CSV table of C-alpha atoms in Angstrom, one decimal:
chain,number,residue,atom,x,y,z
U,19,MET,CA,39.4,-13.6,82.2
U,20,ARG,CA,36.0,-14.0,80.5
U,21,ARG,CA,35.7,-16.0,77.3
U,22,ALA,CA,35.0,-12.9,75.2
U,23,ALA,CA,38.1,-11.2,76.5
U,24,LEU,CA,40.2,-14.3,75.9
U,25,LEU,CA,39.0,-14.4,72.3
U,26,ALA,CA,39.8,-10.7,71.9
U,27,VAL,CA,43.3,-11.2,73.2
U,28,ALA,CA,43.8,-14.1,70.8
U,29,LEU,CA,42.8,-11.9,67.9
U,30,GLY,CA,45.0,-9.0,69.2
U,31,LEU,CA,41.9,-6.9,69.9
U,32,ALA,CA,41.2,-4.5,72.7
U,33,TRP,CA,37.8,-5.5,74.1
U,34,PRO,CA,36.9,-3.2,77.0
U,35,GLY,CA,34.5,-4.5,79.6
U,36,GLY,CA,33.8,-7.9,78.1
U,37,ALA,CA,30.9,-8.3,75.7
U,38,ALA,CA,27.1,-8.5,75.1
U,39,GLN,CA,26.3,-5.5,77.3
U,40,ALA,CA,23.8,-3.6,75.0
U,41,ALA,CA,20.3,-4.0,76.3
U,42,CYS,CA,17.8,-3.2,73.6
U,43,ALA,CA,14.1,-3.2,74.4
U,44,ASP,CA,13.5,-6.2,72.2
U,45,ASP,CA,16.4,-8.3,73.3
U,46,LEU,CA,15.8,-12.1,73.6
U,47,PRO,CA,17.4,-14.5,76.1
U,48,HIS,CA,20.8,-15.6,74.7
U,49,ALA,CA,20.5,-18.8,72.6
U,50,ALA,CA,23.9,-18.8,70.8
U,51,THR,CA,27.6,-19.5,71.2
U,52,ARG,CA,30.6,-17.4,70.3
U,53,GLU,CA,34.0,-18.8,69.3
U,54,GLN,CA,37.2,-17.9,67.4
U,55,THR,CA,37.5,-18.9,63.8
U,56,SER,CA,39.4,-18.2,60.6
U,57,TYR,CA,39.1,-18.8,56.9
U,58,VAL,CA,41.4,-18.4,53.9
U,59,SER,CA,41.3,-15.3,51.7
U,60,GLY,CA,44.0,-14.7,49.1
U,61,LEU,CA,47.3,-16.0,50.4
U,62,GLY,CA,46.5,-15.9,54.1
U,63,ALA,CA,44.0,-16.4,56.9
U,64,VAL,CA,41.4,-14.0,58.1
U,65,ARG,CA,40.6,-14.4,61.8
U,66,GLY,CA,37.4,-13.5,63.4
U,67,LEU,CA,34.5,-14.6,65.6
U,68,ILE,CA,31.6,-16.8,64.7
U,69,TYR,CA,28.3,-16.8,66.5
U,70,ARG,CA,26.3,-20.1,66.2
U,71,PRO,CA,22.6,-20.2,66.9
U,72,ALA,CA,21.0,-22.8,69.1
U,73,ARG,CA,18.1,-23.0,66.6
U,74,PRO,CA,19.4,-22.2,63.1
U,75,ASN,CA,17.2,-20.5,60.5
U,76,ARG,CA,19.5,-21.5,57.7
U,77,ALA,CA,20.6,-17.9,57.1
U,78,GLY,CA,23.6,-15.9,58.0
U,79,VAL,CA,25.2,-12.5,58.0
U,80,VAL,CA,28.8,-11.2,57.9
U,81,LEU,CA,29.4,-8.1,59.9
U,82,LEU,CA,32.2,-5.9,58.5
U,83,HIS,CA,34.0,-3.4,60.8
U,84,GLY,CA,34.8,0.2,60.0
U,85,ALA,CA,38.0,2.0,59.0
U,86,ARG,CA,39.4,2.0,62.6
U,87,GLY,CA,39.5,-1.8,62.6
U,88,LEU,CA,37.8,-4.6,64.4
U,89,ALA,CA,39.5,-3.6,67.7
U,90,ALA,CA,37.4,-0.4,67.6
U,91,ASP,CA,34.1,-2.1,66.7
U,92,ALA,CA,34.1,-5.6,68.3
U,93,ALA,CA,32.6,-4.6,71.6
U,94,THR,CA,29.8,-2.6,69.9
U,95,PHE,CA,29.0,-5.4,67.4
U,96,ASP,CA,29.1,-8.3,69.9
U,97,PRO,CA,25.7,-7.9,71.7
U,98,HIS,CA,24.0,-7.3,68.4
U,99,ALA,CA,25.7,-10.4,66.9
U,100,VAL,CA,24.5,-12.4,69.9
U,101,GLN,CA,21.0,-11.2,69.3
U,102,LEU,CA,21.1,-12.0,65.6
U,103,ALA,CA,22.3,-15.5,66.5
U,104,SER,CA,19.8,-15.9,69.2
U,105,ARG,CA,17.2,-15.3,66.5
U,106,GLY,CA,18.6,-18.1,64.3
U,107,TYR,CA,21.2,-16.4,62.2
U,108,HIS,CA,24.8,-17.6,61.9
U,109,VAL,CA,27.0,-14.5,62.3
U,110,LEU,CA,30.6,-14.0,61.2
U,111,VAL,CA,32.6,-11.0,62.3
U,112,PRO,CA,35.9,-11.1,60.4
U,113,ASN,CA,39.0,-9.0,60.9
U,114,TYR,CA,39.4,-8.3,57.1
U,115,TYR,CA,42.5,-6.1,57.8
U,116,ASP,CA,44.2,-9.5,58.2
U,117,ALA,CA,44.0,-9.7,54.4
U,118,GLU,CA,45.6,-6.3,53.9
U,119,PRO,CA,46.3,-3.8,56.8
U,120,GLY,CA,44.2,-0.7,57.0
U,121,GLN,CA,45.9,2.5,55.7
U,122,ALA,CA,45.1,6.2,55.9
U,123,ARG,CA,45.4,6.4,52.1
U,124,ARG,CA,43.5,3.5,50.6
U,125,THR,CA,44.2,2.2,47.1
U,126,ARG,CA,42.0,0.4,44.7
U,127,ARG,CA,44.1,-2.7,45.4
U,128,ASP,CA,43.3,-2.4,49.2
U,129,MET,CA,39.6,-2.2,48.4
U,130,ARG,CA,39.8,-5.1,46.0
U,131,ILE,CA,41.5,-7.3,48.6
U,132,TRP,CA,39.0,-6.3,51.3
U,133,ARG,CA,36.0,-7.0,49.0
U,134,ALA,CA,37.6,-10.4,48.3
U,135,ALA,CA,37.9,-11.1,52.1
U,136,ALA,CA,34.2,-10.1,52.6
U,137,GLY,CA,33.1,-12.4,49.7
U,138,ASP,CA,35.3,-15.3,51.0
U,139,GLY,CA,33.8,-14.8,54.5
U,140,ALA,CA,30.3,-15.1,53.0
U,141,ASP,CA,31.3,-18.3,51.3
U,142,PHE,CA,32.8,-19.7,54.5
U,143,LEU,CA,29.7,-18.9,56.4
U,144,ALA,CA,27.5,-20.5,53.8
U,145,GLY,CA,29.4,-23.7,54.3
U,146,GLN,CA,28.8,-24.0,58.0
U,147,PRO,CA,26.5,-26.7,59.4
U,148,GLY,CA,22.9,-25.5,59.6
U,149,MET,CA,23.4,-23.1,56.8
U,150,GLU,CA,21.8,-23.1,53.3
U,151,PRO,CA,23.5,-21.7,50.1
U,152,GLY,CA,22.0,-18.4,48.9
U,153,ARG,CA,21.0,-17.1,52.3
U,154,VAL,CA,24.1,-15.1,53.4
U,155,ALA,CA,24.0,-11.3,53.6
U,156,LEU,CA,26.8,-8.8,54.2
U,157,TRP,CA,26.4,-6.0,56.7
U,158,GLY,CA,29.0,-3.2,57.3
U,159,TYR,CA,29.6,0.0,59.1
U,160,SER,CA,31.4,3.0,57.5
U,161,LEU,CA,34.2,1.6,55.3
U,162,GLY,CA,32.7,-1.8,56.0
U,163,GLY,CA,29.3,-0.6,54.8
U,164,PHE,CA,30.8,0.5,51.5
U,165,LEU,CA,32.6,-2.8,51.1
U,166,ALA,CA,29.4,-4.7,51.9
U,167,GLY,CA,27.4,-2.9,49.2
U,168,GLU,CA,30.1,-3.1,46.5
U,169,THR,CA,30.9,-6.8,47.3
U,170,ALA,CA,27.3,-7.7,47.0
U,171,MET,CA,27.3,-6.2,43.5
U,172,GLU,CA,30.0,-8.7,42.3
U,173,ALA,CA,29.8,-11.8,44.6
U,174,GLY,CA,27.2,-14.3,43.4
U,175,GLY,CA,27.1,-16.0,46.8
U,176,VAL,CA,25.8,-12.9,48.6
U,177,ALA,CA,22.0,-12.6,48.7
U,178,ALA,CA,21.8,-9.0,50.1
U,179,ALA,CA,23.7,-6.3,51.9
U,180,VAL,CA,23.2,-3.6,54.6
U,181,SER,CA,25.4,-0.6,54.6
U,182,VAL,CA,25.4,1.6,57.7
U,183,ALA,CA,27.0,5.1,57.4
U,184,GLY,CA,28.6,4.1,54.0
U,185,GLY,CA,28.9,6.2,50.9
U,186,LEU,CA,31.1,7.7,48.2
U,187,ASP,CA,33.2,9.6,50.8
U,188,VAL,CA,34.9,6.2,51.4
U,189,GLY,CA,36.0,5.3,47.9
U,190,GLU,CA,35.1,5.0,44.2
U,191,PRO,CA,32.3,2.6,43.2
U,192,GLU,CA,33.1,-0.5,41.1
U,193,ARG,CA,31.4,-1.7,37.9
U,194,GLY,CA,29.7,-4.9,39.2
U,195,ARG,CA,26.1,-5.2,38.1
U,196,ARG,CA,23.6,-7.4,40.0
U,197,GLU,CA,19.9,-7.4,40.9
U,198,VAL,CA,20.4,-7.6,44.6
U,199,PRO,CA,18.5,-6.0,47.5
U,200,LEU,CA,20.6,-3.4,49.4
U,201,LEU,CA,19.6,-1.4,52.5
U,202,LEU,CA,21.5,1.9,53.0
U,203,ILE,CA,21.1,3.4,56.5
U,204,HIS,CA,22.6,6.8,57.3
U,205,ALA,CA,22.4,9.5,60.0
U,206,ARG,CA,20.4,12.6,59.5
U,207,GLN,CA,23.7,14.5,59.5
U,208,ASP,CA,27.1,12.8,59.3
U,209,PRO,CA,30.4,14.8,59.3
U,210,VAL,CA,32.4,11.8,58.0
U,211,ILE,CA,30.2,10.1,55.4
U,212,SER,CA,27.7,12.7,54.2
U,213,PRO,CA,24.1,11.6,53.7
U,214,ALA,CA,24.3,13.2,50.2
U,215,SER,CA,27.1,10.8,49.3
U,216,THR,CA,25.1,7.8,50.6
U,217,ARG,CA,22.2,8.8,48.4
U,218,ARG,CA,24.4,9.4,45.3
U,219,TRP,CA,25.9,6.0,45.8
U,220,GLY,CA,22.5,4.5,46.1
U,221,GLU,CA,21.4,6.1,42.9
U,222,GLY,CA,24.5,4.6,41.2
U,223,LEU,CA,23.8,1.2,42.6
U,224,GLN,CA,20.2,1.3,41.3
U,225,ARG,CA,21.6,2.1,37.8
U,226,ARG,CA,23.7,-1.0,38.1
U,227,GLY,CA,20.7,-3.1,38.8
U,228,ALA,CA,20.4,-3.2,42.6
U,229,ARG,CA,17.1,-2.9,44.4
U,230,VAL,CA,18.1,-0.1,46.8
U,231,GLU,CA,16.2,1.1,49.9
U,232,VAL,CA,17.6,4.2,51.8
U,233,GLN,CA,16.6,4.9,55.4
U,234,ALA,CA,17.6,7.9,57.5
U,235,LEU,CA,18.2,7.7,61.3
U,236,ASP,CA,17.0,10.2,63.8
U,237,TRP,CA,20.6,10.9,64.7
U,238,ASP,CA,23.4,13.5,63.9
U,239,GLY,CA,26.9,12.1,63.8
U,240,HIS,CA,29.0,9.2,62.5
U,241,VAL,CA,29.4,7.4,65.8
U,242,PHE,CA,26.1,6.2,67.3
U,243,ASP,CA,24.9,5.9,70.9
U,244,GLY,CA,23.4,2.7,72.3
U,245,PRO,CA,19.7,3.4,71.4
U,246,THR,CA,20.7,4.3,67.9
U,247,TRP,CA,22.6,1.1,67.4
U,248,CYS,CA,19.5,-0.7,68.7
U,249,ALA,CA,17.5,1.1,66.0
U,250,VAL,CA,20.1,0.2,63.3
U,251,PHE,CA,20.0,-3.5,64.2
U,252,GLY,CA,16.2,-3.5,64.5
U,253,ARG,CA,16.0,-2.3,60.9
U,254,THR,CA,18.7,-4.7,59.9
U,255,ARG,CA,16.8,-7.7,61.3
U,256,ALA,CA,13.6,-6.6,59.6
U,257,PHE,CA,15.4,-6.3,56.3
U,258,LEU,CA,17.2,-9.7,56.7
U,259,ASP,CA,14.0,-11.4,57.8
U,260,GLY,CA,12.3,-10.2,54.6
U,261,VAL,CA,15.1,-11.0,52.0
U,262,LEU,CA,16.7,-14.1,53.6
U,263,ILE,CA,13.8,-15.8,55.4
U,264,ALA,CA,10.4,-14.7,54.0
U,265,GLY,CA,12.0,-14.2,50.5
U,266,GLY,CA,14.3,-17.2,50.7
U,267,GLY,CA,11.6,-19.9,50.5
């Protein structure tokens, strides 16, 4: 069994077909390692995968799964996490449902626990060898995207956030206020998280002090194909390079 599959089994995840299969036009040769890890959040441990770069750039990003859980998103995230790490980023992919299981009807308590797990993951990543404080961003898809943005508004250790297909259809906004750069990416049409709700959320985040950029994808739907994921992560890297590397001193 391949190492990626072994890690997936250890985490209780279904990981079809191994990992790192996405071939984007700008892919680099792999220069990173992948291993199982865990960190403490609340009263328990949150398991996940950490990707370590061969040549660290002192910055990192935490990738947050969507509402279907890490089992649904791990194989999609993996090749892009490898590419981020191959470009110098430390990458953490936590199973934040370890902190509180996913439920069809989410409560404010659920969201608070998951935001805490995201923020604790950012702190954990910032403490890794080759990292520098103040250079960790959150990134999330769907529910994870909403959590990424809202956590960035209240967690001082988070330098920026990217939300993909996130919006007010996921939950109610919190009250945190910070001047933090946020990138909101949404499809042209999305039957699950409407682009209108993404834009309304972005307007609210701006009123709370965030520096918000909203970008639309040339795509209709909530689930993306391979080329669209390549476009998402291309935009993600450009944003992270600007706020964590060029803007980080």
